Amino acid sequence: MKNILHLKSSIQGATSYSVKLGHAIIEEIQEKYLNSTVEELNLVDIEIPHLKPEVLRTFFIPNDQLTEEEKKSILLSDHLVKQLFAADIIVIGAPLINFTIHSALKAWIDHITRAGITFGYGENGPIGKVTGKKVYVAMSSGGVYSEGPGKANDFVAPYLKAFLGFLGMTDLTVFRAEGLKVPGVKDYAFEKAIKSIKID
Ligand SMILES: Cc1cc2nc3c(=O)[nH]c(=O)nc-3n(C[C@H](O)[C@H](O)[C@H](O)COP(=O)(O)O)c2cc1C
């Protein structure tokens, strides 16, 4: 049995491919690990503030010196960090928006990146503290980025691998529903993504 955290960041509602792909990944995880629990977090629906001076301050200033507004922001960050640590497996829906991740997913990353909590520095450089997790990324994109001419612009998978690895989440697998808007590819792109799912 595993605790699964499912992050969603689609802006296309019920038709979202990254959400459908995420659900298909979770089904396979649940087949492998019976009675696993799933916590859903729709990042587009919740208000995660952009990092601003008054938000950043909350990460470093003692709680009793914060304004009420600042306290709200640190409470959210603390909650997101706790939720992340409680998960064994994280499924991240990552639709491509203007060559990168949606800003709601970036805001989540900004709020779970906490010096001394989710990462630190040792004698040999940075140390990720979010360890022992398995991460599956459910990517979706109009174009094809895993191969061909689009590969030069394949930013999302390398970014998530590098940054989540920095935080200690080094075991990451990406499944892609790609070419969803490319004639000749779009008709089988999603089916291909579903078939590629392999839970290790
Ligand atoms: C605002 C916006 C920007 C997009 N930018 C890109 C892009 O840069 N590259 C790409 O391949 N697809 C792009 N797309 C297409 C989406 O990646 C595609 O519709 C995908 O299915 C989105 O995931 P979802 O279905 O989970 O929402 C964009 C779509 C929207 C709505």
Coordinates of C-alpha atoms and ligand atoms in Angstrom, one line a residue:
M1 CA 0.0 0.0 0.0
K2 CA 1.3 3.4 -1.0
N3 CA 0.2 7.0 -0.5
I4 CA -0.1 8.6 -3.9
L5 CA -0.2 12.4 -4.4
H6 CA -1.7 13.4 -7.7
L7 CA -0.9 17.0 -8.9
K8 CA -3.0 18.4 -11.7
S9 CA -2.1 21.5 -13.6
S10 CA -4.3 21.4 -16.7
I11 CA -6.4 24.4 -17.9
Q12 CA -8.5 22.3 -20.2
G13 CA -11.0 20.9 -17.7
A14 CA -12.6 17.5 -18.3
T15 CA -10.9 17.1 -21.6
S16 CA -7.4 17.2 -20.1
Y17 CA -5.0 14.6 -21.4
S18 CA -2.5 15.0 -18.6
V19 CA -5.2 14.3 -16.1
K20 CA -6.4 11.2 -18.0
L21 CA -2.9 10.0 -18.3
G22 CA -2.3 10.6 -14.6
H23 CA -5.4 8.6 -13.8
A24 CA -4.2 5.7 -16.0
I25 CA -0.8 5.8 -14.2
I26 CA -2.5 5.7 -10.8
E27 CA -4.7 2.8 -11.9
E28 CA -1.6 0.8 -12.7
I29 CA 0.1 1.8 -9.4
Q30 CA -3.0 0.7 -7.6
E31 CA -2.9 -2.7 -9.4
K32 CA 0.6 -3.2 -8.2
Y33 CA 0.1 -1.8 -4.7
L34 CA -3.4 -2.8 -3.5
N35 CA -5.3 -0.4 -1.2
S36 CA -3.1 2.5 -2.1
T37 CA -4.6 5.9 -1.2
V38 CA -4.8 8.9 -3.6
E39 CA -4.7 12.5 -2.6
E40 CA -5.7 14.8 -5.5
L41 CA -4.4 18.4 -5.7
N42 CA -5.6 20.6 -8.5
L43 CA -3.0 23.3 -8.6
V44 CA -5.0 25.5 -11.0
D45 CA -7.9 25.6 -8.5
I46 CA -5.9 26.7 -5.4
E47 CA -4.4 30.1 -4.9
I48 CA -0.7 29.6 -4.6
P49 CA 0.8 33.1 -4.6
H50 CA 3.8 33.9 -6.8
L51 CA 7.0 34.4 -4.8
K52 CA 7.1 38.1 -3.9
P53 CA 9.2 39.8 -1.1
E54 CA 6.4 39.4 1.4
V55 CA 6.1 35.6 0.6
L56 CA 9.8 34.9 0.6
R57 CA 10.1 36.7 3.9
T58 CA 7.8 34.1 5.5
F59 CA 10.4 31.3 4.7
F60 CA 13.0 33.0 6.9
I61 CA 11.4 35.2 9.5
P62 CA 10.0 33.8 12.8
N63 CA 6.3 33.3 12.8
D64 CA 5.5 35.8 15.5
Q65 CA 7.0 38.6 13.4
L66 CA 4.8 37.9 10.3
T67 CA 1.7 39.8 9.3
E68 CA -1.6 37.9 9.1
E69 CA -1.3 37.8 5.3
E70 CA 2.2 36.4 5.5
K71 CA 1.1 33.8 8.0
K72 CA -1.5 32.6 5.5
S73 CA 1.2 32.1 2.9
I74 CA 3.6 30.2 5.1
L75 CA 0.7 28.0 6.3
L76 CA 0.0 27.0 2.7
S77 CA 3.7 26.3 2.0
D78 CA 4.0 24.3 5.3
H79 CA 0.9 22.3 4.3
L80 CA 2.2 21.6 0.8
V81 CA 5.6 20.5 2.2
K82 CA 3.9 18.2 4.7
Q83 CA 1.7 16.7 2.0
L84 CA 4.7 16.0 -0.2
F85 CA 6.7 14.3 2.6
A86 CA 3.6 12.1 3.4
A87 CA 3.5 10.8 -0.1
D88 CA 5.3 7.7 -1.3
I89 CA 4.5 8.2 -5.0
I90 CA 3.9 11.5 -6.7
V91 CA 2.1 11.7 -10.0
I92 CA 2.6 15.1 -11.7
G93 CA 0.3 16.2 -14.5
A94 CA 2.5 18.4 -16.6
P95 CA 0.7 19.9 -19.7
L96 CA 3.0 21.9 -22.0
I97 CA 2.1 25.6 -21.9
N98 CA 4.2 27.9 -24.0
F99 CA 7.1 25.4 -24.0
T100 CA 7.2 25.0 -20.3
I101 CA 5.1 23.9 -17.3
H102 CA 2.0 25.8 -16.2
S103 CA 2.8 28.6 -13.8
A104 CA 0.6 26.9 -11.1
L105 CA 2.9 23.9 -11.1
K106 CA 5.9 26.3 -10.9
A107 CA 4.2 28.1 -8.0
W108 CA 3.9 24.7 -6.2
I109 CA 7.6 24.0 -6.8
D110 CA 8.5 27.5 -5.5
H111 CA 6.5 26.8 -2.3
I112 CA 7.9 23.3 -1.6
T113 CA 11.5 24.5 -2.1
R114 CA 12.4 25.4 1.5
A115 CA 16.0 25.8 2.7
G116 CA 16.7 23.6 5.6
I117 CA 13.4 21.7 5.1
T118 CA 13.3 20.2 1.6
F119 CA 17.0 20.9 0.7
G120 CA 20.2 21.9 2.4
Y121 CA 23.8 22.4 1.8
G122 CA 26.6 20.0 2.9
E123 CA 30.3 20.0 2.5
N124 CA 30.0 18.7 -1.0
G125 CA 27.2 21.0 -2.2
P126 CA 23.4 20.8 -2.1
I127 CA 21.6 17.9 -0.4
G128 CA 18.0 17.1 -1.3
K129 CA 15.9 16.1 1.7
V130 CA 12.8 14.8 -0.1
T131 CA 14.1 11.3 -0.5
G132 CA 12.7 7.8 -1.0
K133 CA 9.9 9.0 -3.3
K134 CA 8.9 7.7 -6.8
V135 CA 7.8 10.4 -9.2
Y136 CA 5.8 9.8 -12.4
V137 CA 5.3 12.7 -14.7
A138 CA 2.2 12.7 -17.0
M139 CA 3.2 15.1 -19.8
S140 CA 0.9 16.2 -22.5
S141 CA 1.8 18.4 -25.5
G142 CA 0.4 19.5 -28.8
G143 CA 3.8 19.0 -30.4
V144 CA 6.4 16.2 -30.3
Y145 CA 9.5 16.9 -28.1
S146 CA 11.0 13.5 -27.3
E147 CA 12.5 13.2 -30.8
G148 CA 12.8 15.0 -34.2
P149 CA 13.0 18.8 -34.6
G150 CA 11.1 19.5 -31.4
K151 CA 13.8 17.8 -29.3
A152 CA 15.8 21.0 -29.1
N153 CA 12.9 22.6 -27.2
D154 CA 12.3 19.7 -24.8
F155 CA 12.6 21.7 -21.6
V156 CA 9.9 20.3 -19.3
A157 CA 11.2 16.7 -18.7
P158 CA 14.8 17.8 -18.2
Y159 CA 13.7 20.6 -15.9
L160 CA 11.5 18.5 -13.7
K161 CA 14.2 15.7 -13.6
A162 CA 16.9 18.2 -12.6
F163 CA 15.0 20.3 -10.1
L164 CA 13.0 17.5 -8.3
G165 CA 16.3 15.6 -8.3
F166 CA 17.9 18.6 -6.5
L167 CA 15.2 18.3 -3.8
G168 CA 16.1 14.5 -3.5
M169 CA 13.4 13.1 -5.8
T170 CA 15.9 11.3 -8.1
D171 CA 13.7 8.4 -9.2
L172 CA 11.5 10.0 -11.9
T173 CA 9.9 8.5 -14.9
V174 CA 8.1 10.5 -17.6
F175 CA 5.2 9.3 -19.7
R176 CA 4.3 11.5 -22.7
A177 CA 1.1 12.0 -24.6
E178 CA 2.7 14.1 -27.3
G179 CA 1.7 15.3 -30.7
L180 CA -1.9 15.8 -29.6
K181 CA -2.3 18.5 -32.2
V182 CA -0.1 17.1 -35.0
P183 CA -2.0 15.7 -38.0
G184 CA -1.2 12.0 -38.5
V185 CA 0.0 11.7 -34.9
K186 CA -2.8 13.0 -32.8
D187 CA -5.2 10.1 -33.5
Y188 CA -2.9 7.6 -31.8
A189 CA -0.8 9.9 -29.5
F190 CA -2.9 9.3 -26.3
E191 CA -3.2 5.5 -26.9
K192 CA 0.5 5.3 -27.4
A193 CA 1.0 7.2 -24.1
I194 CA -1.3 4.8 -22.2
K195 CA 0.5 1.8 -23.7
S196 CA 3.9 3.2 -22.6
I197 CA 2.9 3.1 -18.9
K198 CA 5.2 0.8 -16.9
I199 CA 5.2 0.8 -13.1
D200 CA 8.6 -0.2 -11.7
Ligands
LIG1 C1 -2.2 28.4 -23.6 C2 -1.6 27.1 -24.2 C3 -0.3 27.0 -24.6 C4 0.2 25.9 -25.2 N1 1.5 25.8 -25.5 C5 2.0 24.7 -26.1 C6 3.4 24.6 -26.4 O1 4.2 25.5 -26.2 N2 3.8 23.4 -27.0 C7 2.9 22.4 -27.3 O2 3.4 21.4 -27.8 N3 1.6 22.4 -26.9 C8 1.2 23.6 -26.4 N4 -0.2 23.6 -26.0 C9 -1.0 22.5 -26.3 C10 -1.2 21.7 -25.0 O3 0.1 21.2 -24.5 C11 -2.1 20.5 -25.2 O4 -3.4 21.0 -25.5 C12 -2.2 19.5 -24.1 O5 -3.2 18.6 -24.3 C13 -2.4 20.2 -22.7 O6 -2.6 19.3 -21.7 P1 -4.0 19.0 -21.0 O7 -4.8 18.3 -22.1 O8 -3.7 18.2 -19.9 O9 -4.6 20.4 -20.7 C14 -0.7 24.8 -25.4 C15 -2.0 24.9 -25.0 C16 -2.5 26.0 -24.4 C17 -3.9 26.1 -24.0

